mmCIF file of C-alpha atoms in Angstrom:
data_model
loop_
_atom_site.group_PDB
_atom_site.id
_atom_site.type_symbol
_atom_site.label_atom_id
_atom_site.label_comp_id
_atom_site.label_asym_id
_atom_site.label_seq_id
_atom_site.Cartn_x
_atom_site.Cartn_y
_atom_site.Cartn_z
ATOM 1 C CA UNK A 41 -9.899 0.101 32.676
ATOM 2 C CA UNK A 42 -7.338 1.953 30.518
ATOM 3 C CA UNK A 43 -4.744 -0.549 31.576
ATOM 4 C CA UNK A 44 -6.926 -3.425 30.435
ATOM 5 C CA UNK A 45 -7.632 -1.716 27.125
ATOM 6 C CA UNK A 46 -3.944 -1.055 26.548
ATOM 7 C CA UNK A 47 -3.059 -4.605 27.369
ATOM 8 C CA UNK A 48 -5.733 -5.882 25.073
ATOM 9 C CA UNK A 49 -4.487 -3.542 22.358
ATOM 10 C CA UNK A 50 -0.912 -4.970 22.658
ATOM 11 C CA UNK A 51 -2.224 -8.507 22.441
ATOM 12 C CA UNK A 52 -4.028 -7.593 19.251
ATOM 13 C CA UNK A 53 -1.184 -5.506 17.872
ATOM 14 C CA UNK A 54 1.477 -8.201 17.993
ATOM 15 C CA UNK A 55 -0.337 -10.688 15.752
ATOM 16 C CA UNK A 56 -1.110 -7.865 13.335
ATOM 17 C CA UNK A 57 2.659 -6.979 13.317
ATOM 18 C CA UNK A 58 3.560 -10.504 12.595
ATOM 19 C CA UNK A 59 0.966 -10.819 9.930
ATOM 20 C CA UNK A 60 2.096 -7.644 8.052
ATOM 21 C CA UNK A 61 5.718 -8.804 8.363
ATOM 22 C CA UNK A 62 5.060 -12.265 6.910
ATOM 23 C CA UNK A 63 2.804 -10.838 4.191
ATOM 24 C CA UNK A 64 5.486 -8.266 3.210
ATOM 25 C CA UNK A 65 8.126 -10.988 3.020
ATOM 26 C CA UNK A 66 5.887 -13.255 0.919
ATOM 27 C CA UNK A 67 4.935 -10.355 -1.495
ATOM 28 C CA UNK A 68 8.528 -9.078 -1.792
ATOM 29 C CA UNK A 69 10.232 -12.427 -2.226
ATOM 30 C CA UNK A 70 8.354 -13.106 -5.431
ATOM 31 C CA UNK A 71 7.500 -9.541 -6.622
ATOM 32 C CA UNK A 72 10.859 -8.731 -8.299
ATOM 33 C CA UNK A 73 11.144 -12.278 -9.883
ATOM 34 C CA UNK A 74 7.596 -12.927 -11.212
ATOM 35 C CA UNK A 75 8.417 -11.140 -14.483
ATOM 36 C CA UNK A 76 11.610 -13.009 -14.779
ATOM 37 C CA UNK A 77 9.760 -16.369 -14.166
ATOM 38 C CA UNK A 78 7.490 -15.615 -17.127
ATOM 39 C CA UNK A 79 10.341 -14.557 -19.424
ATOM 40 C CA UNK A 80 13.051 -17.170 -18.441
ATOM 41 C CA UNK A 81 11.104 -20.192 -17.195
ATOM 42 C CA UNK A 82 7.852 -19.975 -19.164
ATOM 43 C CA UNK A 83 9.544 -18.499 -22.204
ATOM 44 C CA UNK A 84 6.889 -15.886 -22.725
ATOM 45 C CA UNK A 85 7.236 -12.793 -24.884
ATOM 46 C CA UNK A 86 7.351 -9.338 -23.204
ATOM 47 C CA UNK A 87 3.728 -8.762 -24.378
ATOM 48 C CA UNK A 88 2.581 -12.023 -22.906
ATOM 49 C CA UNK A 89 4.259 -11.174 -19.579
ATOM 50 C CA UNK A 90 2.560 -7.727 -19.687
ATOM 51 C CA UNK A 91 -0.820 -9.283 -20.398
ATOM 52 C CA UNK A 92 -0.285 -11.804 -17.552
ATOM 53 C CA UNK A 93 0.604 -9.123 -15.084
ATOM 54 C CA UNK A 94 -2.305 -7.077 -16.124
ATOM 55 C CA UNK A 95 -4.758 -9.965 -15.730
ATOM 56 C CA UNK A 96 -3.465 -10.540 -12.190
ATOM 57 C CA UNK A 97 -3.917 -6.785 -11.428
ATOM 58 C CA UNK A 98 -7.495 -6.567 -12.801
ATOM 59 C CA UNK A 99 -8.417 -9.804 -10.949
ATOM 60 C CA UNK A 100 -6.888 -8.236 -7.760
ATOM 61 C CA UNK A 101 -8.978 -5.102 -8.211
ATOM 62 C CA UNK A 102 -12.148 -7.130 -8.460
ATOM 63 C CA UNK A 103 -11.466 -9.512 -5.597
ATOM 64 C CA UNK A 104 -10.133 -6.684 -3.195
ATOM 65 C CA UNK A 105 -13.274 -4.715 -3.877
ATOM 66 C CA UNK A 106 -15.558 -7.733 -3.340
ATOM 67 C CA UNK A 107 -13.878 -8.787 -0.046
ATOM 68 C CA UNK A 108 -13.788 -5.258 1.202
ATOM 69 C CA UNK A 109 -17.509 -4.892 0.793
ATOM 70 C CA UNK A 110 -18.117 -8.334 2.374
ATOM 71 C CA UNK A 111 -16.063 -7.204 5.363
ATOM 72 C CA UNK A 112 -18.224 -4.102 5.854
ATOM 73 C CA UNK A 113 -21.333 -6.217 5.721
ATOM 74 C CA UNK A 114 -20.075 -8.609 8.412
ATOM 75 C CA UNK A 115 -16.622 -7.924 9.888
ATOM 76 C CA UNK A 116 -14.706 -11.201 10.293
ATOM 77 C CA UNK A 117 -11.276 -12.797 9.449
ATOM 78 C CA UNK A 118 -12.541 -14.984 6.563
ATOM 79 C CA UNK A 119 -11.883 -12.452 3.764
ATOM 80 C CA UNK A 120 -8.237 -12.260 5.060
ATOM 81 C CA UNK A 121 -7.946 -16.009 5.123
ATOM 82 C CA UNK A 122 -9.217 -16.173 1.494
ATOM 83 C CA UNK A 123 -6.656 -13.553 0.475
ATOM 84 C CA UNK A 124 -3.741 -15.426 1.773
ATOM 85 C CA UNK A 125 -4.952 -19.002 1.094
ATOM 86 C CA UNK A 126 -5.611 -18.392 -2.636
ATOM 87 C CA UNK A 127 -2.043 -17.029 -3.534
ATOM 88 C CA UNK A 128 -0.524 -19.916 -1.455
ATOM 89 C CA UNK A 129 -2.391 -22.353 -3.753
ATOM 90 C CA UNK A 130 -1.496 -20.360 -6.791
ATOM 91 C CA UNK A 131 2.181 -20.150 -6.242
ATOM 92 C CA UNK A 132 2.302 -23.913 -5.571
ATOM 93 C CA UNK A 133 0.362 -24.392 -8.836
ATOM 94 C CA UNK A 134 2.980 -22.343 -10.717
ATOM 95 C CA UNK A 135 5.608 -25.120 -9.934
ATOM 96 C CA UNK A 136 3.478 -27.556 -12.051
ATOM 97 C CA UNK A 137 3.164 -25.806 -15.382
ATOM 98 C CA UNK A 138 4.552 -23.157 -17.781
ATOM 99 C CA UNK A 139 1.666 -23.321 -20.231
ATOM 100 C CA UNK A 140 0.435 -19.756 -20.931
ATOM 101 C CA UNK A 141 -3.266 -20.533 -20.775
ATOM 102 C CA UNK A 142 -2.893 -22.275 -17.366
ATOM 103 C CA UNK A 143 -0.637 -19.494 -16.102
ATOM 104 C CA UNK A 144 -3.261 -17.010 -16.973
ATOM 105 C CA UNK A 145 -5.971 -19.034 -15.242
ATOM 106 C CA UNK A 146 -3.859 -19.368 -12.117
ATOM 107 C CA UNK A 147 -3.188 -15.700 -12.106
ATOM 108 C CA UNK A 148 -6.818 -14.680 -12.587
ATOM 109 C CA UNK A 149 -8.220 -17.269 -10.265
ATOM 110 C CA UNK A 150 -5.704 -17.426 -7.370
ATOM 111 C CA UNK A 151 -2.771 -14.870 -7.630
ATOM 112 C CA UNK A 152 -5.105 -11.818 -8.007
ATOM 113 C CA UNK A 153 -6.674 -12.572 -4.701
ATOM 114 C CA UNK A 154 -3.388 -12.129 -2.998
ATOM 115 C CA UNK A 155 -3.675 -8.410 -3.633
ATOM 116 C CA UNK A 156 -6.512 -8.220 -1.272
ATOM 117 C CA UNK A 157 -4.364 -9.436 1.713
ATOM 118 C CA UNK A 158 -2.771 -6.033 2.324
ATOM 119 C CA UNK A 159 -6.041 -4.051 2.631
ATOM 120 C CA UNK A 160 -7.667 -6.887 4.662
ATOM 121 C CA UNK A 161 -4.886 -6.827 7.221
ATOM 122 C CA UNK A 162 -4.991 -3.121 7.637
ATOM 123 C CA UNK A 163 -8.817 -3.216 7.843
ATOM 124 C CA UNK A 164 -8.518 -5.787 10.645
ATOM 125 C CA UNK A 165 -5.994 -3.478 12.285
ATOM 126 C CA UNK A 166 -8.336 -0.600 12.254
ATOM 127 C CA UNK A 167 -11.255 -2.624 13.633
ATOM 128 C CA UNK A 168 -9.208 -4.287 16.362
ATOM 129 C CA UNK A 169 -7.123 -1.344 17.437
ATOM 130 C CA UNK A 170 -10.098 1.035 17.553
ATOM 131 C CA UNK A 171 -11.186 -0.937 20.657
ATOM 132 C CA UNK A 172 -8.010 -0.021 22.247
ATOM 133 C CA UNK A 173 -8.516 3.701 22.394
ATOM 134 C CA UNK A 174 -9.601 6.504 20.074
ATOM 135 C CA UNK A 175 -6.127 7.108 18.783
ATOM 136 C CA UNK A 176 -4.701 3.534 18.900
ATOM 137 C CA UNK A 177 -5.304 2.700 15.246
ATOM 138 C CA UNK A 178 -4.026 5.951 13.993
ATOM 139 C CA UNK A 179 -0.844 5.819 15.853
ATOM 140 C CA UNK A 180 0.008 2.144 15.248
ATOM 141 C CA UNK A 181 -0.850 2.051 11.562
ATOM 142 C CA UNK A 182 2.515 3.791 10.757
ATOM 143 C CA UNK A 183 4.276 1.102 12.858
ATOM 144 C CA UNK A 184 2.635 -1.662 10.769
ATOM 145 C CA UNK A 185 3.662 0.362 7.628
ATOM 146 C CA UNK A 186 7.353 0.422 8.828
ATOM 147 C CA UNK A 187 7.201 -3.323 9.178
ATOM 148 C CA UNK A 188 5.926 -3.551 5.636
ATOM 149 C CA UNK A 189 9.028 -1.576 4.559
ATOM 150 C CA UNK A 190 11.284 -3.757 6.613
ATOM 151 C CA UNK A 191 9.854 -6.742 4.890
ATOM 152 C CA UNK A 192 10.463 -5.303 1.480
ATOM 153 C CA UNK A 193 14.090 -4.697 2.486
ATOM 154 C CA UNK A 194 14.416 -8.409 3.428
ATOM 155 C CA UNK A 195 12.214 -10.310 0.994
ATOM 156 C CA UNK A 196 13.915 -9.519 -2.316
ATOM 157 C CA UNK A 197 17.293 -10.694 -0.796
ATOM 158 C CA UNK A 198 15.797 -13.907 0.409
ATOM 159 C CA UNK A 199 14.111 -14.481 -2.995
ATOM 160 C CA UNK A 200 17.396 -13.897 -4.797
ATOM 161 C CA UNK A 201 19.343 -16.311 -2.552
ATOM 162 C CA UNK A 202 16.547 -19.039 -2.922
ATOM 163 C CA UNK A 203 16.450 -18.517 -6.681
ATOM 164 C CA UNK A 204 20.270 -18.958 -6.917
ATOM 165 C CA UNK A 205 20.225 -21.897 -4.696
ATOM 166 C CA UNK A 206 17.248 -24.068 -5.920
ATOM 167 C CA UNK A 207 15.600 -22.192 -8.825
ATOM 168 C CA UNK A 208 12.084 -21.029 -9.529
ATOM 169 C CA UNK A 209 10.321 -24.175 -8.026
ATOM 170 C CA UNK A 210 11.809 -23.588 -4.679
ATOM 171 C CA UNK A 211 11.055 -19.836 -4.762
ATOM 172 C CA UNK A 212 7.419 -20.487 -5.624
ATOM 173 C CA UNK A 213 7.088 -23.106 -2.837
ATOM 174 C CA UNK A 214 8.672 -20.852 -0.294
ATOM 175 C CA UNK A 215 6.313 -17.963 -1.323
ATOM 176 C CA UNK A 216 3.471 -20.199 -1.011
ATOM 177 C CA UNK A 217 4.540 -21.193 2.507
ATOM 178 C CA UNK A 218 4.994 -17.638 3.466
ATOM 179 C CA UNK A 219 1.469 -16.639 2.407
ATOM 180 C CA UNK A 220 0.059 -19.637 4.259
ATOM 181 C CA UNK A 221 1.971 -18.695 7.400
ATOM 182 C CA UNK A 222 0.144 -15.452 7.502
ATOM 183 C CA UNK A 223 -2.936 -17.449 8.589
ATOM 184 C CA UNK A 224 -1.289 -18.142 11.993
ATOM 185 C CA UNK A 225 -1.289 -14.516 13.171
ATOM 186 C CA UNK A 226 -4.813 -14.226 11.924
ATOM 187 C CA UNK A 227 -5.789 -17.150 14.097
ATOM 188 C CA UNK A 228 -3.932 -15.645 17.159
ATOM 189 C CA UNK A 229 -5.787 -12.384 16.512
ATOM 190 C CA UNK A 230 -9.014 -13.899 17.751
ATOM 191 C CA UNK A 231 -12.573 -13.104 16.663
ATOM 192 C CA UNK A 232 -13.267 -9.750 15.007
ATOM 193 C CA UNK A 233 -15.317 -7.234 17.112
ATOM 194 C CA UNK A 234 -18.157 -5.518 15.332
ATOM 195 C CA UNK A 235 -16.894 -2.120 14.039
ATOM 196 C CA UNK A 236 -18.405 0.986 15.435
ATOM 197 C CA UNK A 237 -21.121 2.148 13.055
ATOM 198 C CA UNK A 238 -21.168 5.848 12.453
ATOM 199 C CA UNK A 239 -24.393 7.545 11.254
ATOM 200 C CA UNK A 240 -23.971 10.300 8.731
ATOM 201 C CA UNK A 241 -26.519 12.567 7.362
ATOM 202 C CA UNK A 242 -27.259 12.342 3.491
ATOM 203 C CA UNK A 243 -25.790 15.811 2.797
ATOM 204 C CA UNK A 244 -22.597 14.822 4.626
ATOM 205 C CA UNK A 245 -22.416 11.591 2.546
ATOM 206 C CA UNK A 246 -22.644 13.634 -0.665
ATOM 207 C CA UNK A 247 -19.756 15.907 0.350
ATOM 208 C CA UNK A 248 -17.894 12.786 1.395
ATOM 209 C CA UNK A 249 -18.342 11.127 -2.020
ATOM 210 C CA UNK A 250 -17.112 14.135 -3.844
ATOM 211 C CA UNK A 251 -14.022 14.318 -1.589
ATOM 212 C CA UNK A 252 -13.311 10.618 -1.786
ATOM 213 C CA UNK A 253 -13.188 10.951 -5.620
ATOM 214 C CA UNK A 254 -10.585 13.709 -5.377
ATOM 215 C CA UNK A 255 -8.639 11.748 -2.700
ATOM 216 C CA UNK A 256 -8.792 8.511 -4.770
ATOM 217 C CA UNK A 257 -7.529 10.363 -7.784
ATOM 218 C CA UNK A 258 -4.819 12.041 -5.848
ATOM 219 C CA UNK A 259 -3.365 8.698 -4.385
ATOM 220 C CA UNK A 260 -3.724 7.144 -7.892
ATOM 221 C CA UNK A 261 -1.564 9.759 -9.471
ATOM 222 C CA UNK A 262 1.011 9.490 -6.495
ATOM 223 C CA UNK A 263 1.286 5.720 -6.979
ATOM 224 C CA UNK A 264 1.471 5.900 -10.714
ATOM 225 C CA UNK A 265 4.378 8.436 -10.266
ATOM 226 C CA UNK A 266 5.895 6.118 -7.730
ATOM 227 C CA UNK A 267 5.822 2.947 -9.911
ATOM 228 C CA UNK A 268 6.582 4.797 -13.270
ATOM 229 C CA UNK A 269 9.467 6.275 -11.411
ATOM 230 C CA UNK A 270 10.657 2.852 -10.384
ATOM 231 C CA UNK A 271 10.751 1.798 -14.027
ATOM 232 C CA UNK A 272 12.516 4.923 -15.189
ATOM 233 C CA UNK A 273 15.094 5.276 -12.507
ATOM 234 C CA UNK A 274 17.181 2.188 -13.221
ATOM 235 C CA UNK A 275 17.323 2.987 -16.791
ATOM 236 C CA UNK A 276 18.200 6.615 -16.245
ATOM 237 C CA UNK A 277 21.011 5.667 -13.943
ATOM 238 C CA UNK A 278 22.535 2.902 -16.053
ATOM 239 C CA UNK A 279 21.762 4.340 -19.600
ATOM 240 C CA UNK A 280 21.804 8.208 -19.205
ATOM 241 C CA UNK A 281 24.348 8.373 -16.389
ATOM 242 C CA UNK A 282 26.331 5.250 -17.333
ATOM 243 C CA UNK A 283 26.428 4.029 -13.739
ATOM 244 C CA UNK A 284 26.938 0.217 -12.908
ATOM 245 C CA UNK A 285 23.793 -1.939 -12.151
ATOM 246 C CA UNK A 286 24.966 -2.202 -8.542
ATOM 247 C CA UNK A 287 24.306 1.416 -8.051
ATOM 248 C CA UNK A 288 20.624 0.826 -8.751
ATOM 249 C CA UNK A 289 20.428 -1.644 -6.019
ATOM 250 C CA UNK A 290 22.155 0.638 -3.648
ATOM 251 C CA UNK A 291 19.767 3.503 -4.289
ATOM 252 C CA UNK A 292 16.721 1.356 -3.747
ATOM 253 C CA UNK A 293 18.141 -0.095 -0.569
ATOM 254 C CA UNK A 294 18.845 3.358 0.739
ATOM 255 C CA UNK A 295 15.191 4.308 0.151
ATOM 256 C CA UNK A 296 13.905 1.198 1.823
ATOM 257 C CA UNK A 297 16.112 1.657 4.941
ATOM 258 C CA UNK A 298 14.983 5.348 5.258
ATOM 259 C CA UNK A 299 11.342 4.490 5.063
ATOM 260 C CA UNK A 300 11.425 2.437 8.249
ATOM 261 C CA UNK A 301 12.494 5.194 10.785
ATOM 262 C CA UNK A 302 10.450 7.821 8.818
ATOM 263 C CA UNK A 303 7.287 5.724 9.084
ATOM 264 C CA UNK A 304 7.925 5.238 12.819
ATOM 265 C CA UNK A 305 8.535 9.053 13.351
ATOM 266 C CA UNK A 306 5.019 9.618 11.996
ATOM 267 C CA UNK A 307 3.670 7.996 15.216
ATOM 268 C CA UNK A 308 4.879 11.081 17.124
ATOM 269 C CA UNK A 309 2.768 13.515 15.193
ATOM 270 C CA UNK A 310 -0.520 14.661 16.796
ATOM 271 C CA UNK A 311 -3.532 13.630 14.762
ATOM 272 C CA UNK A 312 -4.555 17.221 13.942
ATOM 273 C CA UNK A 313 -1.276 17.739 12.148
ATOM 274 C CA UNK A 314 -0.692 14.326 10.524
ATOM 275 C CA UNK A 315 -3.154 14.759 7.721
ATOM 276 C CA UNK A 316 -1.474 18.022 6.522
ATOM 277 C CA UNK A 317 1.811 16.213 6.422
ATOM 278 C CA UNK A 318 0.516 13.924 3.620
ATOM 279 C CA UNK A 319 0.404 17.048 1.422
ATOM 280 C CA UNK A 320 3.950 17.968 2.475
ATOM 281 C CA UNK A 321 4.947 14.367 1.603
ATOM 282 C CA UNK A 322 3.422 14.630 -1.799
ATOM 283 C CA UNK A 323 5.241 17.975 -2.459
ATOM 284 C CA UNK A 324 8.522 16.326 -1.367
ATOM 285 C CA UNK A 325 7.821 13.541 -3.816
ATOM 286 C CA UNK A 326 7.407 16.138 -6.636
ATOM 287 C CA UNK A 327 10.753 17.638 -5.711
ATOM 288 C CA UNK A 328 12.387 14.365 -5.642
ATOM 289 C CA UNK A 329 11.745 13.623 -9.357
ATOM 290 C CA UNK A 330 13.067 17.095 -10.342
ATOM 291 C CA UNK A 331 16.235 16.557 -8.293
ATOM 292 C CA UNK A 332 16.817 13.131 -9.936
ATOM 293 C CA UNK A 333 16.335 14.545 -13.348
ATOM 294 C CA UNK A 334 19.113 17.195 -12.645
ATOM 295 C CA UNK A 335 21.384 14.716 -10.902
ATOM 296 C CA UNK A 336 24.752 13.769 -12.509
ATOM 297 C CA UNK A 337 26.505 11.821 -9.721
ATOM 298 C CA UNK A 338 25.896 9.437 -6.872
ATOM 299 C CA UNK A 339 26.082 11.986 -3.910
ATOM 300 C CA UNK A 340 22.941 13.811 -5.151
ATOM 301 C CA UNK A 341 21.240 10.653 -6.125
ATOM 302 C CA UNK A 342 21.691 9.211 -2.737
ATOM 303 C CA UNK A 343 20.228 12.388 -1.254
ATOM 304 C CA UNK A 344 17.198 12.113 -3.568
ATOM 305 C CA UNK A 345 16.591 8.532 -2.232
ATOM 306 C CA UNK A 346 16.419 9.930 1.302
ATOM 307 C CA UNK A 347 13.767 12.271 0.067
ATOM 308 C CA UNK A 348 11.918 9.544 -1.659
ATOM 309 C CA UNK A 349 12.073 7.211 1.382
ATOM 310 C CA UNK A 350 10.607 10.032 3.610
ATOM 311 C CA UNK A 351 7.808 10.838 1.114
ATOM 312 C CA UNK A 352 6.841 7.266 0.572
ATOM 313 C CA UNK A 353 6.724 6.529 4.363
ATOM 314 C CA UNK A 354 4.712 9.678 5.166
ATOM 315 C CA UNK A 355 2.057 9.120 2.418
ATOM 316 C CA UNK A 356 2.056 5.420 2.953
ATOM 317 C CA UNK A 357 1.701 5.420 6.647
ATOM 318 C CA UNK A 358 -0.726 8.342 6.995
ATOM 319 C CA UNK A 359 -2.700 7.782 3.840
ATOM 320 C CA UNK A 360 -4.388 4.617 4.967
ATOM 321 C CA UNK A 361 -5.618 6.069 8.257
ATOM 322 C CA UNK A 362 -6.658 9.283 6.316
ATOM 323 C CA UNK A 363 -8.916 7.350 4.075
ATOM 324 C CA UNK A 364 -10.208 5.181 6.825
ATOM 325 C CA UNK A 365 -11.134 8.374 8.850
ATOM 326 C CA UNK A 366 -13.134 9.658 5.789
ATOM 327 C CA UNK A 367 -15.258 6.372 5.798
ATOM 328 C CA UNK A 368 -15.528 5.280 9.343
ATOM 329 C CA UNK A 369 -18.690 3.405 8.577
ATOM 330 C CA UNK A 370 -17.054 1.417 5.864
ATOM 331 C CA UNK A 371 -13.501 0.556 6.898
ATOM 332 C CA UNK A 372 -13.194 -2.482 4.479
ATOM 333 C CA UNK A 373 -14.306 -0.336 1.520
ATOM 334 C CA UNK A 374 -12.136 2.571 2.424
ATOM 335 C CA UNK A 375 -8.847 0.456 3.004
ATOM 336 C CA UNK A 376 -9.527 -1.417 -0.247
ATOM 337 C CA UNK A 377 -10.013 1.843 -2.188
ATOM 338 C CA UNK A 378 -6.600 3.023 -0.884
ATOM 339 C CA UNK A 379 -4.952 -0.187 -1.889
ATOM 340 C CA UNK A 380 -6.658 -0.144 -5.279
ATOM 341 C CA UNK A 381 -5.141 3.104 -6.090
ATOM 342 C CA UNK A 382 -1.784 1.348 -6.051
ATOM 343 C CA UNK A 383 -3.065 -1.480 -8.168
ATOM 344 C CA UNK A 384 -4.519 0.977 -10.750
ATOM 345 C CA UNK A 385 -1.042 2.827 -10.731
ATOM 346 C CA UNK A 386 0.552 -0.490 -11.449
ATOM 347 C CA UNK A 387 -1.623 -0.934 -14.532
ATOM 348 C CA UNK A 388 -0.783 2.488 -15.858
ATOM 349 C CA UNK A 389 2.713 3.006 -14.880
ATOM 350 C CA UNK A 390 4.665 0.506 -16.892
ATOM 351 C CA UNK A 391 3.260 1.512 -20.306
ATOM 352 C CA UNK A 392 3.321 5.127 -19.445
ATOM 353 C CA UNK A 393 6.999 5.188 -18.300
ATOM 354 C CA UNK A 394 8.129 2.914 -21.170
ATOM 355 C CA UNK A 395 6.411 4.995 -23.881
ATOM 356 C CA UNK A 396 7.664 8.354 -22.561
ATOM 357 C CA UNK A 397 11.214 6.982 -22.131
ATOM 358 C CA UNK A 398 11.212 5.656 -25.741
ATOM 359 C CA UNK A 399 9.815 8.908 -27.237
ATOM 360 C CA UNK A 400 11.325 11.576 -25.113
ATOM 361 C CA UNK A 401 14.166 9.918 -23.079
ATOM 362 C CA UNK A 402 14.608 8.864 -19.488
ATOM 363 C CA UNK A 403 15.024 12.363 -18.043
ATOM 364 C CA UNK A 404 11.643 13.336 -19.657
ATOM 365 C CA UNK A 405 10.058 10.193 -18.070
ATOM 366 C CA UNK A 406 11.218 11.190 -14.636
ATOM 367 C CA UNK A 407 9.940 14.799 -15.114
ATOM 368 C CA UNK A 408 6.666 13.385 -16.221
ATOM 369 C CA UNK A 409 6.428 11.446 -12.982
ATOM 370 C CA UNK A 410 7.064 14.720 -11.142
ATOM 371 C CA UNK A 411 4.150 16.187 -13.021
ATOM 372 C CA UNK A 412 1.947 13.279 -11.918
ATOM 373 C CA UNK A 413 3.034 13.752 -8.322
ATOM 374 C CA UNK A 414 2.249 17.391 -8.618
ATOM 375 C CA UNK A 415 -1.267 16.563 -9.976
ATOM 376 C CA UNK A 416 -1.781 14.322 -6.861
ATOM 377 C CA UNK A 417 -0.902 17.315 -4.717
ATOM 378 C CA UNK A 418 -3.408 19.415 -6.497
ATOM 379 C CA UNK A 419 -6.249 16.927 -6.182
ATOM 380 C CA UNK A 420 -5.441 16.319 -2.392
ATOM 381 C CA UNK A 421 -5.593 20.055 -1.727
ATOM 382 C CA UNK A 422 -8.783 20.497 -3.650
ATOM 383 C CA UNK A 423 -10.412 17.656 -1.726
ATOM 384 C CA UNK A 424 -9.540 19.374 1.518
ATOM 385 C CA UNK A 425 -11.024 22.721 0.317
ATOM 386 C CA UNK A 426 -14.101 21.340 -1.419
ATOM 387 C CA UNK A 427 -15.098 19.050 1.420
ATOM 388 C CA UNK A 428 -14.071 20.472 4.679
ATOM 389 C CA UNK A 429 -16.700 18.545 6.525
ATOM 390 C CA UNK A 430 -15.749 15.334 4.756
ATOM 391 C CA UNK A 431 -12.058 15.681 5.638
ATOM 392 C CA UNK A 432 -12.949 15.473 9.369
ATOM 393 C CA UNK A 433 -13.304 12.106 10.968
ATOM 394 C CA UNK A 434 -16.859 11.263 12.238
ATOM 395 C CA UNK A 435 -17.025 11.860 16.038
ATOM 396 C CA UNK A 436 -15.138 15.131 15.985
ATOM 397 C CA UNK A 437 -16.219 18.641 16.822
ATOM 398 C CA UNK A 438 -15.289 21.844 15.026
ATOM 399 C CA UNK A 439 -13.630 24.511 17.286
ATOM 400 C CA UNK A 440 -13.505 28.151 16.438
ATOM 401 C CA UNK A 441 -10.312 27.826 14.581
ATOM 402 C CA UNK A 442 -11.890 25.365 12.137
ATOM 403 C CA UNK A 443 -9.603 22.430 12.888
ATOM 404 C CA UNK A 444 -11.068 18.987 13.817
ATOM 405 C CA UNK A 445 -10.310 17.589 17.316
ATOM 406 C CA UNK A 446 -11.749 14.391 18.851
ATOM 407 C CA UNK A 447 -15.078 14.842 20.477
ATOM 408 C CA UNK A 448 -14.487 13.682 24.145
ATOM 409 C CA UNK A 449 -17.935 12.238 24.058
ATOM 410 C CA UNK A 450 -17.021 9.922 21.194
ATOM 411 C CA UNK A 451 -18.790 9.263 17.875
ATOM 412 C CA UNK A 452 -22.559 9.437 17.802
ATOM 413 C CA UNK A 453 -22.915 5.672 17.819
ATOM 414 C CA UNK A 454 -20.792 5.432 20.987
ATOM 415 C CA UNK A 455 -22.784 8.186 22.740
ATOM 416 C CA UNK A 456 -26.036 6.439 21.903
ATOM 417 C CA UNK A 457 -24.833 3.544 24.004
#
């Protein structure tokens, strides 16, 4: 029986792996160049570009939340199909116009939905892999996250090559094709099994809600620091340290390469330890910003990118599973909530980093990012203290030492069967 379950888990894991890889390539091919498209091709002002990106992000928040709730009501692949079909049509539509009103309409109506694809794929992964064993989803999510990092190491290079070769129309068309190709692994994945429903007492839900607010705030601060730091770092390296532009690309590439083995190594951690490692990752991220702010040369800057890569891999790989464990009865909503903290961070980070850098300098902007990361650490630690029952996945028992270990009898809904 175990062999059959393992074989079934592998047959479901491979399409998920392919889907995440294709989605990451599609997202990363266009991600670094969408701003340039607005400025160079559509001749938009910086303010218009900012408004356009904000409209896409706000639309993404709304669509992701809606699709996540729809998934929890009736688990299926159709929300994921919507999340990849809409941006495929949207990027094709961008090849036909540079009119600002139409661009805004395409962004709100089609591109924003693409932000739901990431949480939908990881929601499907949780539902499908949970059927392969109690720990399959938790251990394979870091592998999926490492493939996402790999895609982001590949996609920008492909995007740059296509842009230099055939221009923005070719890049948009290839991006649309990549989003459409994600549908093939979704078809191969097969029908979605009904997720295991876990009953929770009302008091437990109250504690869970308070804990989730703190957790959501923690990841939002972390992602805001991450994205604001991505704005401040290139300017700090080229303006304050007077390094060439090529050094910026080198630093980001080192970080992306480090993320892959770091995310895979997370799979080796026992589940009872893995969640504590998230806090260590956030602390390491805080230290990273301090080290960058005191760096004066490339050797220390390179070392900081190793630390950054490890921190992003740990928090990114374990954070999804952690939030899913907190809401086992609403996997779609949990995964979407985690993804939305990144979207909210993207709305805040650009203005925050730019305003701080202009008023106080690039080094101060980096230190502010460190303060945001430290705030994320504090909220995460507070959530663990204020909601000890909520920080334990449903279907666990509490031994005398207070740690949560899997209940061999399984969650209540499984025992009822």
